[in-house]
Tab-separated table of C-alpha atoms in Angstrom:
chain	number	residue	atom	x	y	z
A	29	UNK	CA	-20.535	-28.474	43.927
A	30	UNK	CA	-18.183	-29.740	41.398
A	31	UNK	CA	-20.312	-28.347	38.628
A	32	UNK	CA	-20.506	-24.899	40.293
A	33	UNK	CA	-16.727	-24.790	40.573
A	34	UNK	CA	-16.228	-25.852	37.028
A	35	UNK	CA	-18.747	-23.098	35.764
A	36	UNK	CA	-16.839	-20.366	38.322
A	37	UNK	CA	-13.443	-21.573	36.927
A	38	UNK	CA	-14.580	-20.897	33.381
A	39	UNK	CA	-15.904	-17.830	34.103
A	40	UNK	CA	-12.631	-16.531	35.818
A	41	UNK	CA	-10.697	-17.806	32.631
A	42	UNK	CA	-13.262	-15.922	30.383
A	43	UNK	CA	-12.905	-12.476	32.645
A	44	UNK	CA	-8.976	-13.001	32.366
A	45	UNK	CA	-8.986	-13.467	28.568
A	46	UNK	CA	-11.461	-10.617	27.965
A	47	UNK	CA	-9.099	-7.983	30.362
A	48	UNK	CA	-6.048	-9.105	28.224
A	49	UNK	CA	-8.047	-8.425	24.893
A	50	UNK	CA	-7.851	-4.963	23.594
A	51	UNK	CA	-10.429	-3.719	21.061
A	52	UNK	CA	-11.410	-0.820	18.977
A	53	UNK	CA	-13.045	0.694	15.919
A	54	UNK	CA	-13.104	3.100	13.297
A	55	UNK	CA	-15.707	5.012	11.363
A	56	UNK	CA	-14.492	6.958	7.978
A	57	UNK	CA	-16.251	9.071	5.398
A	58	UNK	CA	-14.902	10.021	2.159
A	59	UNK	CA	-16.753	12.432	-0.317
A	60	UNK	CA	-14.877	13.609	-3.700
A	61	UNK	CA	-15.563	15.197	-6.736
A	62	UNK	CA	-13.955	14.972	-9.823
A	63	UNK	CA	-13.859	16.198	-13.474
A	64	UNK	CA	-11.829	16.449	-16.466
A	65	UNK	CA	-13.128	19.276	-18.275
A	66	UNK	CA	-15.567	20.894	-16.088
A	67	UNK	CA	-18.464	19.775	-17.947
A	68	UNK	CA	-19.299	16.269	-16.543
A	69	UNK	CA	-18.676	15.553	-12.713
A	70	UNK	CA	-17.747	12.270	-11.014
A	71	UNK	CA	-19.005	12.006	-7.317
A	72	UNK	CA	-17.789	9.480	-4.896
A	73	UNK	CA	-18.840	8.662	-1.489
A	74	UNK	CA	-17.244	5.950	0.596
A	75	UNK	CA	-17.874	5.077	4.397
A	76	UNK	CA	-16.472	2.346	6.297
A	77	UNK	CA	-16.328	0.730	9.721
A	78	UNK	CA	-13.754	-1.142	10.735
A	79	UNK	CA	-13.474	-3.446	14.251
A	80	UNK	CA	-10.024	-4.579	15.141
A	81	UNK	CA	-9.051	-6.504	18.467
A	82	UNK	CA	-5.840	-7.669	19.665
A	83	UNK	CA	-4.391	-9.827	22.493
A	84	UNK	CA	-0.887	-11.057	23.762
A	85	UNK	CA	-0.806	-14.660	24.088
A	86	UNK	CA	2.270	-14.794	26.187
A	87	UNK	CA	5.384	-12.532	26.601
A	88	UNK	CA	6.533	-13.526	22.700
A	89	UNK	CA	3.173	-14.203	21.000
A	90	UNK	CA	0.449	-11.790	20.009
A	91	UNK	CA	-2.886	-12.141	18.227
A	92	UNK	CA	-4.493	-9.571	16.180
A	93	UNK	CA	-7.442	-9.252	13.832
A	94	UNK	CA	-9.905	-6.642	11.993
A	95	UNK	CA	-12.848	-6.594	10.140
A	96	UNK	CA	-14.082	-4.274	7.519
A	97	UNK	CA	-17.648	-3.287	6.180
A	98	UNK	CA	-17.746	-0.406	3.363
A	99	UNK	CA	-19.782	0.545	0.641
A	100	UNK	CA	-18.714	2.873	-2.231
A	101	UNK	CA	-21.422	5.213	-4.345
A	102	UNK	CA	-20.114	6.522	-7.724
A	103	UNK	CA	-22.387	8.775	-9.610
A	104	UNK	CA	-21.653	10.241	-13.116
A	105	UNK	CA	-24.506	12.163	-14.646
A	106	UNK	CA	-27.572	9.694	-14.322
A	107	UNK	CA	-25.676	6.500	-13.894
A	108	UNK	CA	-25.221	5.242	-10.411
A	109	UNK	CA	-22.868	2.478	-9.529
A	110	UNK	CA	-23.325	0.924	-6.130
A	111	UNK	CA	-20.379	-1.433	-4.290
A	112	UNK	CA	-20.550	-2.833	-0.579
A	113	UNK	CA	-17.880	-4.784	0.835
A	114	UNK	CA	-17.164	-6.954	3.534
A	115	UNK	CA	-13.532	-7.990	4.352
A	116	UNK	CA	-11.371	-9.337	6.870
A	117	UNK	CA	-8.276	-7.305	6.438
A	118	UNK	CA	-6.222	-8.603	9.348
A	119	UNK	CA	-5.968	-12.047	11.080
A	120	UNK	CA	-2.454	-12.326	12.319
A	121	UNK	CA	-0.169	-14.235	14.975
A	122	UNK	CA	3.075	-12.383	15.180
A	123	UNK	CA	5.923	-13.239	17.663
A	124	UNK	CA	9.386	-11.710	18.723
A	125	UNK	CA	11.836	-13.710	20.415
A	126	UNK	CA	15.564	-12.567	21.232
A	127	UNK	CA	18.333	-14.755	22.046
A	128	UNK	CA	21.675	-13.411	22.556
A	129	UNK	CA	22.279	-10.725	19.889
A	130	UNK	CA	19.698	-12.427	17.767
A	131	UNK	CA	16.303	-11.314	17.180
A	132	UNK	CA	13.489	-13.371	15.294
A	133	UNK	CA	10.437	-11.986	14.348
A	134	UNK	CA	7.434	-14.131	12.658
A	135	UNK	CA	4.038	-13.183	11.276
A	136	UNK	CA	1.415	-15.744	9.980
A	137	UNK	CA	-1.908	-15.221	8.577
A	138	UNK	CA	-3.608	-12.282	6.590
A	139	UNK	CA	-1.610	-8.865	7.160
A	140	UNK	CA	0.114	-6.242	5.061
A	141	UNK	CA	3.089	-7.121	3.269
A	142	UNK	CA	5.533	-4.735	0.818
A	143	UNK	CA	8.565	-5.108	-1.119
A	144	UNK	CA	11.446	-2.945	-0.916
A	145	UNK	CA	10.535	-0.443	-3.738
A	146	UNK	CA	6.740	-0.432	-2.199
A	147	UNK	CA	5.877	-0.707	-5.880
A	148	UNK	CA	5.755	-4.328	-7.135
A	149	UNK	CA	3.857	-5.774	-3.926
A	150	UNK	CA	2.531	-3.708	-1.641
A	151	UNK	CA	-0.876	-4.995	-0.216
A	152	UNK	CA	-2.623	-7.434	2.204
A	153	UNK	CA	-1.769	-10.910	1.582
A	154	UNK	CA	-2.065	-14.644	3.218
A	155	UNK	CA	0.877	-16.023	4.177
A	156	UNK	CA	4.189	-16.373	6.406
A	157	UNK	CA	6.881	-13.965	6.967
A	158	UNK	CA	10.033	-14.342	9.022
A	159	UNK	CA	13.171	-12.296	9.704
A	160	UNK	CA	16.373	-12.977	11.729
A	161	UNK	CA	19.028	-10.147	12.543
A	162	UNK	CA	21.654	-9.017	14.610
A	163	UNK	CA	23.225	-5.410	14.901
A	164	UNK	CA	24.765	-5.533	11.304
A	165	UNK	CA	22.597	-8.349	9.188
A	166	UNK	CA	18.942	-8.908	8.567
A	167	UNK	CA	17.410	-11.939	6.592
A	168	UNK	CA	14.066	-12.512	5.699
A	169	UNK	CA	11.390	-14.638	3.802
A	170	UNK	CA	7.934	-14.470	2.852
A	171	UNK	CA	5.512	-16.910	1.252
A	172	UNK	CA	2.056	-16.495	0.734
A	173	UNK	CA	-1.442	-16.822	-1.667
A	174	UNK	CA	-3.409	-13.856	-2.898
A	175	UNK	CA	-6.317	-15.948	-4.479
A	176	UNK	CA	-8.403	-15.788	-1.141
A	177	UNK	CA	-8.524	-12.042	-0.884
A	178	UNK	CA	-11.432	-9.774	-1.798
A	179	UNK	CA	-10.444	-7.975	-5.078
A	180	UNK	CA	-13.030	-5.248	-4.375
A	181	UNK	CA	-10.890	-4.203	-1.437
A	182	UNK	CA	-7.572	-5.338	-2.645
A	183	UNK	CA	-5.898	-3.531	-5.889
A	184	UNK	CA	-3.863	-6.030	-8.149
A	185	UNK	CA	-3.133	-5.514	-11.747
A	186	UNK	CA	-4.405	-8.655	-12.981
A	187	UNK	CA	-8.084	-9.240	-12.964
A	188	UNK	CA	-10.251	-12.612	-13.031
A	189	UNK	CA	-12.112	-13.016	-16.283
A	190	UNK	CA	-15.564	-13.459	-14.511
A	191	UNK	CA	-17.616	-10.522	-13.457
A	192	UNK	CA	-16.879	-9.601	-9.896
A	193	UNK	CA	-19.437	-10.915	-7.350
A	194	UNK	CA	-20.934	-8.407	-5.159
A	195	UNK	CA	-19.538	-8.078	-1.166
A	196	UNK	CA	-16.482	-10.385	-1.662
A	197	UNK	CA	-14.990	-11.246	-4.999
A	198	UNK	CA	-11.812	-13.576	-5.320
A	199	UNK	CA	-8.431	-11.821	-6.467
A	200	UNK	CA	-5.991	-13.398	-9.242
A	201	UNK	CA	-4.099	-16.271	-7.432
A	202	UNK	CA	-0.068	-15.911	-6.974
A	203	UNK	CA	2.136	-17.832	-4.741
A	204	UNK	CA	4.521	-15.121	-3.650
A	205	UNK	CA	7.851	-16.402	-2.635
A	206	UNK	CA	10.301	-13.494	-1.332
A	207	UNK	CA	13.952	-13.750	-0.165
A	208	UNK	CA	15.626	-10.353	1.314
A	209	UNK	CA	18.947	-9.604	2.476
A	210	UNK	CA	20.217	-6.448	4.466
A	211	UNK	CA	23.204	-4.848	5.812
A	212	UNK	CA	22.237	-2.576	8.632
A	213	UNK	CA	24.240	0.232	10.348
A	214	UNK	CA	26.951	0.924	7.659
A	215	UNK	CA	27.811	4.294	9.128
A	216	UNK	CA	24.086	5.204	9.595
A	217	UNK	CA	23.129	3.389	5.955
A	218	UNK	CA	21.114	0.474	5.177
A	219	UNK	CA	21.757	-1.613	2.096
A	220	UNK	CA	19.096	-4.246	1.021
A	221	UNK	CA	18.678	-6.688	-1.844
A	222	UNK	CA	15.077	-8.791	-2.498
A	223	UNK	CA	14.346	-11.890	-4.851
A	224	UNK	CA	10.889	-12.114	-5.718
A	225	UNK	CA	9.194	-14.910	-8.025
A	226	UNK	CA	5.261	-14.656	-8.191
A	227	UNK	CA	3.875	-18.171	-9.085
A	228	UNK	CA	0.975	-18.070	-11.237
A	229	UNK	CA	-1.736	-20.582	-10.470
A	230	UNK	CA	-4.382	-19.597	-13.201
A	231	UNK	CA	-3.437	-19.599	-17.244
A	232	UNK	CA	-4.921	-16.068	-17.721
A	233	UNK	CA	-1.674	-14.439	-15.768
A	234	UNK	CA	2.020	-15.225	-15.823
A	235	UNK	CA	4.987	-16.101	-13.636
A	236	UNK	CA	6.709	-13.127	-12.621
A	237	UNK	CA	10.152	-12.374	-11.247
A	238	UNK	CA	11.948	-9.286	-9.512
A	239	UNK	CA	15.074	-8.539	-8.315
A	240	UNK	CA	15.474	-5.119	-6.282
A	241	UNK	CA	18.141	-3.079	-4.680
A	242	UNK	CA	17.544	-0.463	-1.917
A	243	UNK	CA	19.706	1.785	-0.249
A	244	UNK	CA	18.449	4.411	2.708
A	245	UNK	CA	20.184	6.533	5.294
A	246	UNK	CA	20.871	9.828	6.587
A	247	UNK	CA	23.048	12.655	4.443
A	248	UNK	CA	24.541	14.648	7.711
A	249	UNK	CA	22.253	15.525	10.508
A	250	UNK	CA	19.534	17.524	8.455
A	251	UNK	CA	18.776	15.150	5.514
A	252	UNK	CA	18.088	11.743	4.615
A	253	UNK	CA	17.943	9.692	1.297
A	254	UNK	CA	16.191	6.541	-0.052
A	255	UNK	CA	17.247	4.838	-3.431
A	256	UNK	CA	15.259	2.021	-5.162
A	257	UNK	CA	16.016	-0.048	-8.302
A	258	UNK	CA	14.102	-3.038	-9.753
A	259	UNK	CA	14.338	-5.551	-12.571
A	260	UNK	CA	11.717	-7.606	-13.607
A	261	UNK	CA	10.502	-10.498	-16.044
A	262	UNK	CA	7.817	-12.225	-17.008
A	263	UNK	CA	9.292	-14.940	-19.260
A	264	UNK	CA	13.005	-14.106	-18.526
A	265	UNK	CA	13.608	-13.288	-22.282
A	266	UNK	CA	12.043	-9.589	-22.053
A	267	UNK	CA	12.906	-7.571	-19.120
A	268	UNK	CA	11.404	-4.327	-17.491
A	269	UNK	CA	13.003	-1.712	-15.135
A	270	UNK	CA	11.923	0.801	-12.420
A	271	UNK	CA	14.054	2.935	-10.222
A	272	UNK	CA	13.467	5.690	-7.866
A	273	UNK	CA	15.344	8.441	-5.880
A	274	UNK	CA	14.201	10.838	-2.901
A	275	UNK	CA	15.906	13.152	-0.513
A	276	UNK	CA	14.697	14.595	2.373
A	277	UNK	CA	15.474	18.391	3.872
A	278	UNK	CA	14.441	18.799	7.663
A	279	UNK	CA	14.141	22.156	7.822
A	280	UNK	CA	13.675	23.259	11.556
A	281	UNK	CA	11.145	21.304	13.635
A	282	UNK	CA	7.854	22.054	11.437
A	283	UNK	CA	9.328	21.890	7.809
A	284	UNK	CA	10.056	18.987	5.579
A	285	UNK	CA	10.943	19.289	1.991
A	286	UNK	CA	11.185	16.557	-0.401
A	287	UNK	CA	12.840	16.141	-3.881
A	288	UNK	CA	13.372	12.975	-6.271
A	289	UNK	CA	12.180	11.273	-9.370
A	290	UNK	CA	10.822	8.004	-10.438
A	291	UNK	CA	11.404	5.904	-13.635
A	292	UNK	CA	9.238	2.821	-15.143
A	293	UNK	CA	10.144	1.359	-18.636
A	294	UNK	CA	7.755	1.150	-21.630
A	295	UNK	CA	8.427	0.175	-25.170
A	296	UNK	CA	12.009	1.339	-25.010
A	297	UNK	CA	14.773	-0.389	-27.098
A	298	UNK	CA	15.259	-3.791	-25.549
A	299	UNK	CA	12.872	-3.234	-22.542
A	300	UNK	CA	9.222	-3.756	-22.038
A	301	UNK	CA	6.520	-1.852	-19.876
A	302	UNK	CA	7.172	-2.147	-16.378
A	303	UNK	CA	4.331	-3.985	-14.967
A	304	UNK	CA	3.571	-4.736	-11.177
A	305	UNK	CA	1.531	-7.316	-9.069
A	306	UNK	CA	-0.234	-4.584	-6.765
A	307	UNK	CA	-2.115	-2.083	-8.927
A	308	UNK	CA	-0.380	1.448	-8.614
A	309	UNK	CA	-1.320	4.847	-9.592
A	310	UNK	CA	1.991	6.951	-10.739
A	311	UNK	CA	0.163	10.031	-10.964
A	312	UNK	CA	-3.508	11.532	-10.911
A	313	UNK	CA	-4.280	11.552	-14.894
A	314	UNK	CA	-7.133	9.391	-15.947
A	315	UNK	CA	-5.359	7.825	-18.551
A	316	UNK	CA	-2.100	5.792	-18.146
A	317	UNK	CA	-0.624	3.787	-21.139
A	318	UNK	CA	1.275	0.544	-20.426
A	319	UNK	CA	3.528	0.979	-23.633
A	320	UNK	CA	4.492	4.169	-22.336
A	321	UNK	CA	7.415	4.511	-20.081
A	322	UNK	CA	7.662	7.079	-17.525
A	323	UNK	CA	10.076	9.779	-15.787
A	324	UNK	CA	8.323	11.558	-12.850
A	325	UNK	CA	10.710	14.468	-11.274
A	326	UNK	CA	8.811	15.353	-8.078
A	327	UNK	CA	9.006	18.039	-4.906
A	328	UNK	CA	6.874	18.558	-2.220
A	329	UNK	CA	6.830	20.304	1.302
A	330	UNK	CA	5.432	19.249	4.545
A	331	UNK	CA	4.375	21.752	7.290
A	332	UNK	CA	3.519	20.713	10.660
A	333	UNK	CA	2.015	22.772	13.186
A	334	UNK	CA	0.857	21.484	16.516
A	335	UNK	CA	-1.955	18.917	15.424
A	336	UNK	CA	-2.299	20.146	11.597
A	337	UNK	CA	-0.163	18.889	9.045
A	338	UNK	CA	-0.238	21.026	5.409
A	339	UNK	CA	1.484	18.931	2.170
A	340	UNK	CA	1.882	20.688	-1.113
A	341	UNK	CA	3.416	18.313	-3.901
A	342	UNK	CA	4.109	18.607	-7.662
A	343	UNK	CA	4.918	16.019	-10.254
A	344	UNK	CA	6.119	16.666	-14.065
A	345	UNK	CA	4.708	13.909	-16.295
A	346	UNK	CA	7.386	13.179	-19.109
A	347	UNK	CA	6.332	10.285	-21.055
A	348	UNK	CA	8.714	8.181	-23.290
A	349	UNK	CA	6.883	6.701	-26.354
A	350	UNK	CA	9.522	4.290	-28.063
A	351	UNK	CA	12.668	6.256	-27.715
A	352	UNK	CA	11.483	10.173	-27.381
A	353	UNK	CA	10.641	11.991	-24.550
A	354	UNK	CA	7.768	14.147	-24.315
A	355	UNK	CA	6.171	16.492	-21.514
A	356	UNK	CA	2.487	15.101	-20.829
A	357	UNK	CA	1.547	17.226	-18.079
A	358	UNK	CA	1.569	18.487	-14.579
A	359	UNK	CA	0.290	16.745	-11.334
A	360	UNK	CA	-0.469	19.281	-8.435
A	361	UNK	CA	-1.366	17.887	-4.898
A	362	UNK	CA	-2.527	20.079	-1.670
A	363	UNK	CA	-3.590	18.370	1.436
A	364	UNK	CA	-4.658	19.286	4.720
A	365	UNK	CA	-5.402	17.247	7.819
A	366	UNK	CA	-6.044	18.286	11.522
A	367	UNK	CA	-6.479	16.253	14.464
A	368	UNK	CA	-9.493	18.092	16.246
A	369	UNK	CA	-9.551	15.513	18.732
A	370	UNK	CA	-7.331	12.429	19.829
A	371	UNK	CA	-9.745	10.394	18.311
A	372	UNK	CA	-11.499	12.393	15.542
A	373	UNK	CA	-9.514	13.586	12.302
A	374	UNK	CA	-10.824	15.773	9.481
A	375	UNK	CA	-8.747	16.502	6.256
A	376	UNK	CA	-9.376	17.535	2.720
A	377	UNK	CA	-7.192	17.444	-0.626
A	378	UNK	CA	-7.241	19.103	-3.948
A	379	UNK	CA	-5.546	17.412	-6.754
A	380	UNK	CA	-5.255	18.947	-10.287
A	381	UNK	CA	-3.466	17.064	-13.224
A	382	UNK	CA	-3.477	18.825	-16.340
A	383	UNK	CA	-2.473	16.994	-19.529
A	384	UNK	CA	-1.174	19.645	-21.896
A	385	UNK	CA	-1.747	17.220	-24.908
A	386	UNK	CA	-4.991	15.657	-24.365
A	387	UNK	CA	-7.526	17.578	-22.046
A	388	UNK	CA	-9.776	14.197	-21.449
A	389	UNK	CA	-6.701	12.623	-19.480
A	390	UNK	CA	-6.542	15.786	-17.125
A	391	UNK	CA	-8.143	15.046	-13.667
A	392	UNK	CA	-9.209	17.762	-11.123
A	393	UNK	CA	-10.630	16.772	-7.706
A	394	UNK	CA	-11.814	17.778	-4.132
A	395	UNK	CA	-12.303	15.389	-1.354
A	396	UNK	CA	-13.181	15.628	2.262
A	397	UNK	CA	-12.264	12.782	4.665
A	398	UNK	CA	-13.546	12.392	8.136
A	399	UNK	CA	-12.380	9.368	10.796
A	400	UNK	CA	-13.607	8.586	13.990
A	401	UNK	CA	-11.503	6.190	16.279
A	402	UNK	CA	-13.529	4.375	19.136
C-alpha cells in the first residue's frame, strides 16, 4: 500500500509538471542562389529543426530551453561543402520581482544578449544578466563566457587557430563584463550609457574595451529616432569609432519609411579600423576591407497589408581609404514575407550589390525561405 501511494504521488507530481510545460518546434528551409558576374553560381541549402520548451517554476521564475539541429550545403561549381550542426541555443532561468516602485529582472544561463548599438556584441552567450529599474532610472550588468559556444552556429569575428570540428566547434573565449545605465521617460526619450570590457582567455585574441552612448524616442506623433555612438580600443593607445543614426516615419497604418546612416572608422588619421566581437556584415558585398572605413547612407520602406510585409532598402557604400572618400557601390534589398497560416510563413528576398570599382566584389542573390511552427 505504501509503495502504491508513493507511486501515485510521483505520477501526480509528474502530470502537474507536464501540464505546466509549454513546448513546440520550428522547421525552416532556406534555398539561396548567388553570383558576382553571372558566370559562376553559388548554391546554398539550409534546413533546421528547433525544439523548445518552457515552464513556470513559480510566479516569479521561469525556465526556458531550445535545441537545434541544422545542416548547410554549399555548392560552388563542382565543389561541395556540407556542415552539420547540433547546438543548445537557449538554456535560461529568468525571474522578475516587483517591490514597491522597483522592478528586478534576472537571466542566468545561455541566452541572447545585445549591446546598446547591436553591433559590438549581439549573440548567444553563457552568462548572468540583471537589471534594476524604476520609472526614471535603469541600471544593469552582464557577465559571461563565450568559449563554450558552437562557432558553427555563432558568428564571431575571431577564430580559433585549429581546424573547426564537425557538428560542434568551440568559439574564442572572451569574458564579457558589461555595465549599463539609462535615464527613462525624459519627455518620451531614453538616454543610455554602457561600458564593456572583453577579457581574452587565449594568446591569439586581445582584450577589448568599448564605451557606448545611445538615445531613442519619439519625434512628435508620427516619427521616432535612434542614435548610437561607440568608442573602442584593444590596447588603450589606439582608438576606433562607430556611429549610427536613424529616423522612422509612420505614414498611415501600413507604411513605415526609414532614413539613416552608419559610420565605421578605418585607418583614418589617428583612428584604427573598427573591430567588433560579434561578426557583422555591413553590406552585401563579397569583400570588406578592415583597413578602410565606411560611411553607409541608407533608406528603406516597409509596407504591411493584412498578413504580408514588403520591404525595399537601399544603401550607398562609401569607402574611406586613408583620408579620402570614394564611392564603392550600391546595395539594394527587396524582401517579401507572407504568413500563409498562423504557423506557416513563406518569404523571399532579392539582393543586389553592384561594386562600381571591382565587379568581382559584386553580389547578386535570390533566397527562398519557408518556416513551419508546431
